[in-house]
Short mmCIF file of C-alpha atoms and ligand atoms in Angstrom, two decimals:
data_model
loop_
_atom_site.label_atom_id
_atom_site.label_comp_id
_atom_site.label_asym_id
_atom_site.label_seq_id
_atom_site.Cartn_x
_atom_site.Cartn_y
_atom_site.Cartn_z
CA ALA A 1 -8.38 -39.94 16.59
CA ASP A 2 -9.85 -37.14 14.59
CA PRO A 3 -11.96 -35.17 16.98
CA SER A 4 -14.13 -33.99 14.30
CA GLN A 5 -15.35 -37.49 13.96
CA THR A 6 -16.40 -37.71 17.63
CA ALA A 7 -17.94 -34.37 18.17
CA ALA A 8 -21.46 -34.44 19.32
CA PRO A 9 -24.26 -33.58 16.92
CA GLY A 10 -24.94 -29.94 16.40
CA THR A 11 -21.45 -28.97 17.47
CA THR A 12 -18.33 -28.03 15.48
CA ASP A 13 -14.62 -28.36 16.39
CA ASN A 14 -11.93 -25.83 15.72
CA ALA A 15 -10.67 -27.38 12.30
CA GLN A 16 -7.30 -25.67 12.59
CA THR A 17 -6.31 -27.00 15.79
CA GLY A 18 -8.24 -29.90 16.53
CA SER A 19 -8.83 -28.65 20.01
CA GLY A 20 -12.22 -30.10 20.16
CA ARG A 21 -13.57 -26.80 21.58
CA GLN A 22 -17.34 -26.99 21.54
CA ILE A 23 -19.52 -24.03 20.04
CA ASP A 24 -23.14 -24.03 20.43
CA PRO A 25 -24.80 -23.12 17.08
CA ASP A 26 -28.02 -22.09 18.75
CA LYS A 27 -26.31 -19.15 20.63
CA PRO A 28 -25.14 -15.97 18.88
CA MET A 29 -21.59 -15.73 17.84
CA VAL A 30 -19.26 -13.25 16.02
CA ALA A 31 -15.63 -13.39 14.57
CA LEU A 32 -13.09 -10.92 15.87
CA THR A 33 -10.70 -10.47 13.06
CA PHE A 34 -7.24 -8.58 13.25
CA ASP A 35 -5.35 -7.48 10.19
CA ASP A 36 -1.87 -6.21 9.24
CA GLY A 37 0.05 -8.06 12.03
CA PRO A 38 1.90 -10.08 13.35
CA TYR A 39 2.99 -7.36 15.98
CA ALA A 40 3.73 -8.85 19.30
CA PRO A 41 3.23 -5.87 21.61
CA VAL A 42 -0.38 -5.59 20.50
CA GLY A 43 -1.08 -9.18 19.61
CA ASN A 44 -0.06 -10.65 22.84
CA ARG A 45 -2.27 -8.12 24.71
CA ILE A 46 -5.25 -9.28 22.56
CA MET A 47 -4.45 -12.98 23.32
CA ASP A 48 -4.19 -12.27 26.98
CA CYS A 49 -7.73 -10.76 27.01
CA LEU A 50 -9.16 -13.55 24.84
CA ALA A 51 -7.68 -16.14 27.14
CA GLN A 52 -9.05 -14.53 30.12
CA TYR A 53 -12.56 -14.59 28.72
CA GLY A 54 -12.51 -17.70 26.58
CA GLY A 55 -12.82 -16.18 23.23
CA LYS A 56 -10.88 -16.93 19.86
CA ALA A 57 -9.98 -14.52 17.04
CA THR A 58 -8.58 -14.64 13.56
CA PHE A 59 -5.44 -12.92 12.67
CA TYR A 60 -4.90 -12.04 9.05
CA VAL A 61 -1.27 -11.65 9.04
CA VAL A 62 1.35 -10.29 6.35
CA GLY A 63 3.73 -12.82 5.19
CA GLU A 64 6.74 -10.63 5.07
CA ARG A 65 6.39 -9.93 8.80
CA CYS A 66 6.09 -13.51 10.09
CA ALA A 67 9.88 -14.39 10.41
CA SER A 68 10.04 -11.46 12.90
CA TYR A 69 7.29 -12.77 15.16
CA GLN A 70 7.52 -16.42 15.26
CA ALA A 71 6.60 -16.83 19.00
CA GLU A 72 3.60 -14.67 18.67
CA LEU A 73 2.34 -16.77 15.71
CA GLN A 74 3.02 -19.96 17.45
CA ARG A 75 1.06 -18.77 20.47
CA MET A 76 -1.86 -17.92 18.11
CA VAL A 77 -1.81 -21.53 17.06
CA ALA A 78 -1.38 -23.09 20.53
CA GLU A 79 -4.28 -20.97 21.98
CA GLY A 80 -6.72 -21.90 19.12
CA HIS A 81 -6.75 -18.76 17.25
CA GLU A 82 -6.90 -19.00 13.62
CA VAL A 83 -3.87 -17.86 11.53
CA ALA A 84 -4.85 -16.64 8.04
CA ASN A 85 -3.29 -14.96 5.09
CA HIS A 86 -3.22 -11.10 4.42
CA THR A 87 -0.93 -11.59 1.33
CA MET A 88 2.91 -11.67 1.37
CA ASN A 89 3.51 -8.00 1.08
CA HIS A 90 0.13 -6.32 1.77
CA LYS A 91 -0.45 -5.76 -1.97
CA TYR A 92 -3.73 -4.51 -3.48
CA LEU A 93 -4.40 -7.59 -5.56
CA GLN A 94 -6.93 -5.92 -7.83
CA LYS A 95 -4.07 -4.10 -9.13
CA LEU A 96 -2.00 -7.13 -9.97
CA GLY A 97 -2.01 -9.71 -12.85
CA ALA A 98 -2.86 -13.53 -12.35
CA ALA A 99 0.74 -14.76 -11.62
CA GLN A 100 1.31 -11.82 -9.19
CA ILE A 101 -1.93 -12.60 -7.41
CA GLN A 102 -1.12 -16.35 -7.08
CA ALA A 103 2.46 -15.39 -5.70
CA GLN A 104 0.97 -13.16 -3.02
CA ALA A 105 -1.22 -15.79 -1.85
CA ASN A 106 1.05 -18.71 -2.09
CA GLN A 107 4.13 -16.92 -0.71
CA GLY A 108 2.03 -15.63 2.28
CA ASN A 109 0.98 -19.19 3.13
CA ASP A 110 4.50 -20.27 2.87
CA ALA A 111 5.86 -17.75 5.22
CA ILE A 112 3.12 -18.27 7.68
CA GLN A 113 3.51 -22.09 7.61
CA ALA A 114 7.28 -21.52 8.00
CA ALA A 115 6.78 -19.43 11.16
CA CYS A 116 4.13 -21.53 13.08
CA GLY A 117 3.62 -24.87 11.25
CA VAL A 118 0.03 -24.16 10.08
CA ARG A 119 -0.84 -23.50 6.34
CA PRO A 120 -3.73 -21.04 6.29
CA THR A 121 -7.04 -21.75 4.57
CA LEU A 122 -8.33 -18.27 4.47
CA LEU A 123 -7.30 -15.06 2.78
CA ARG A 124 -8.19 -11.48 3.40
CA LEU A 125 -7.53 -8.76 0.68
CA PRO A 126 -5.77 -5.73 1.41
CA GLY A 127 -8.10 -2.69 1.09
CA GLY A 128 -10.91 -5.34 0.66
CA ASN A 129 -11.42 -4.89 -3.23
CA HIS A 130 -11.51 -7.89 -5.80
CA ASN A 131 -12.17 -8.17 -9.32
CA ALA A 132 -12.65 -11.22 -11.72
CA THR A 133 -8.79 -11.81 -12.05
CA VAL A 134 -8.43 -11.75 -8.22
CA MET A 135 -11.40 -14.36 -7.77
CA ALA A 136 -9.84 -16.58 -10.59
CA ASN A 137 -6.39 -16.67 -9.15
CA ALA A 138 -6.57 -16.13 -5.32
CA GLY A 139 -6.97 -19.90 -4.84
CA MET A 140 -8.62 -19.55 -1.33
CA PRO A 141 -11.76 -18.21 0.10
CA MET A 142 -11.70 -14.25 0.66
CA ILE A 143 -12.99 -13.18 4.02
CA GLN A 144 -13.79 -9.60 4.18
CA TRP A 145 -16.11 -8.11 6.95
CA ASN A 146 -19.33 -6.37 7.61
CA VAL A 147 -18.50 -4.42 10.83
CA ASP A 148 -15.82 -1.87 10.23
CA THR A 149 -14.50 -0.33 13.50
CA LEU A 150 -12.21 2.09 11.67
CA ASP A 151 -9.61 1.51 14.43
CA TRP A 152 -6.79 2.30 12.13
CA LYS A 153 -8.20 5.56 11.24
CA THR A 154 -9.40 6.91 14.63
CA LYS A 155 -6.83 5.02 16.95
CA ASN A 156 -9.43 5.68 19.60
CA ALA A 157 -10.44 2.85 21.90
CA GLN A 158 -13.97 4.17 22.79
CA SER A 159 -15.00 4.62 19.22
CA THR A 160 -13.48 1.20 18.22
CA TYR A 161 -15.38 -0.32 21.16
CA GLU A 162 -18.79 1.36 20.07
CA ALA A 163 -18.48 0.32 16.64
CA ALA A 164 -17.65 -3.37 17.58
CA MET A 165 -20.64 -3.67 19.84
CA THR A 166 -22.97 -2.98 16.88
CA ALA A 167 -22.33 -6.51 15.97
CA GLN A 168 -25.11 -9.07 15.47
CA ASP A 169 -25.02 -12.82 15.25
CA GLY A 170 -22.82 -13.92 12.36
CA ASP A 171 -20.89 -10.65 11.94
CA VAL A 172 -17.29 -10.37 10.94
CA ILE A 173 -15.59 -7.58 12.96
CA LEU A 174 -12.48 -5.85 11.42
CA MET A 175 -9.77 -4.46 13.67
CA HIS A 176 -6.01 -4.15 13.16
CA ASP A 177 -3.54 -5.69 15.74
CA ILE A 178 -0.78 -3.05 15.15
CA HIS A 179 -2.18 -0.10 17.05
CA GLY A 180 -2.13 0.25 21.10
CA PRO A 181 -5.65 1.64 21.22
CA THR A 182 -7.03 -1.30 19.42
CA ALA A 183 -5.86 -3.54 22.37
CA ASP A 184 -7.36 -1.11 24.76
CA ALA A 185 -10.60 -1.44 22.94
CA VAL A 186 -10.34 -5.26 22.96
CA ASP A 187 -10.02 -5.05 26.81
CA MET A 188 -13.52 -3.59 26.66
CA ILE A 189 -15.13 -5.39 23.67
CA VAL A 190 -14.32 -8.89 24.75
CA PRO A 191 -15.96 -9.02 28.22
CA ALA A 192 -18.93 -6.79 26.88
CA LEU A 193 -19.57 -9.36 24.07
CA LYS A 194 -19.39 -12.14 26.48
CA ALA A 195 -21.87 -10.47 28.81
CA LYS A 196 -24.16 -10.00 25.86
CA GLY A 197 -24.01 -13.69 25.44
CA PHE A 198 -21.77 -13.82 22.23
CA GLN A 199 -19.37 -16.58 21.60
CA MET A 200 -16.13 -15.29 19.99
CA VAL A 201 -15.22 -17.78 17.47
CA THR A 202 -12.69 -17.96 14.62
CA VAL A 203 -13.87 -17.21 10.98
CA SER A 204 -13.61 -21.00 10.13
CA GLU A 205 -15.51 -21.97 13.18
CA LEU A 206 -18.21 -19.32 12.42
CA ALA A 207 -18.59 -20.66 8.89
CA ALA A 208 -18.86 -24.30 10.08
CA ALA A 209 -21.40 -23.47 12.71
CA LYS A 210 -23.56 -21.57 10.26
CA GLY A 211 -23.34 -24.34 7.65
CA ILE A 212 -21.41 -22.11 5.12
CA ASN A 213 -19.05 -24.09 2.80
CA LEU A 214 -16.17 -21.42 2.08
CA GLU A 215 -15.12 -21.91 -1.43
CA ASN A 216 -11.87 -20.94 -3.08
CA GLY A 217 -12.16 -17.73 -5.17
CA GLY A 218 -15.49 -16.91 -3.24
CA ALA A 219 -15.78 -13.63 -1.34
CA TYR A 220 -17.59 -13.41 1.98
CA GLY A 221 -18.70 -10.80 4.29
CA ALA A 222 -21.10 -11.62 7.30
CA LEU A 223 -21.43 -15.33 7.69
CA ARG A 224 -25.21 -15.94 8.72
NI1 NI B 301 -4.38 -4.65 5.67
#
């Protein structure tokens, strides 16, 4: 049976895994997102922490890296995280033409699906910039962020933690799962968010809980 058809009113399911995980739409929630992996030494630490506290995250992975980290990607799927597309080669799509934009999205999806069996439904643009050509050719919803921890720049767990803890209900928090200090920060962020009453949900779960229909070619920040 499709668990989405049996969910209680006012709840949502994890669309990607069909896990039937229940999310309370009346309680605050945020989406932790991690770009530029997969990279198992950091990604597995993040997943260990999320497993301990019951949170889920969204990993925007680079297609060309996926064949090297199949086990990590399969763990993401098995544990209810969302695997999403950060292009095939981490290209700045606003610098490309239509055919190249389509190729970066499609090849990224192909590589991710080959590695973990799930085809992503969400795209994040490297650098975060888009233009009309990107919007017309990406073919997927483009999920950006509204809380930028600058973890890639500071490589400092405390400042990453402090930035993440400014998040409000519906926010999308940007981090990168290729730096050790980001995993150190996650070890502080996840229990602290939970203590403040936040549910840590995937981007698709967040959109569904807020009643937001993510459209192909649309660009999104916070999901409120
Ligand atoms: Ni990136």
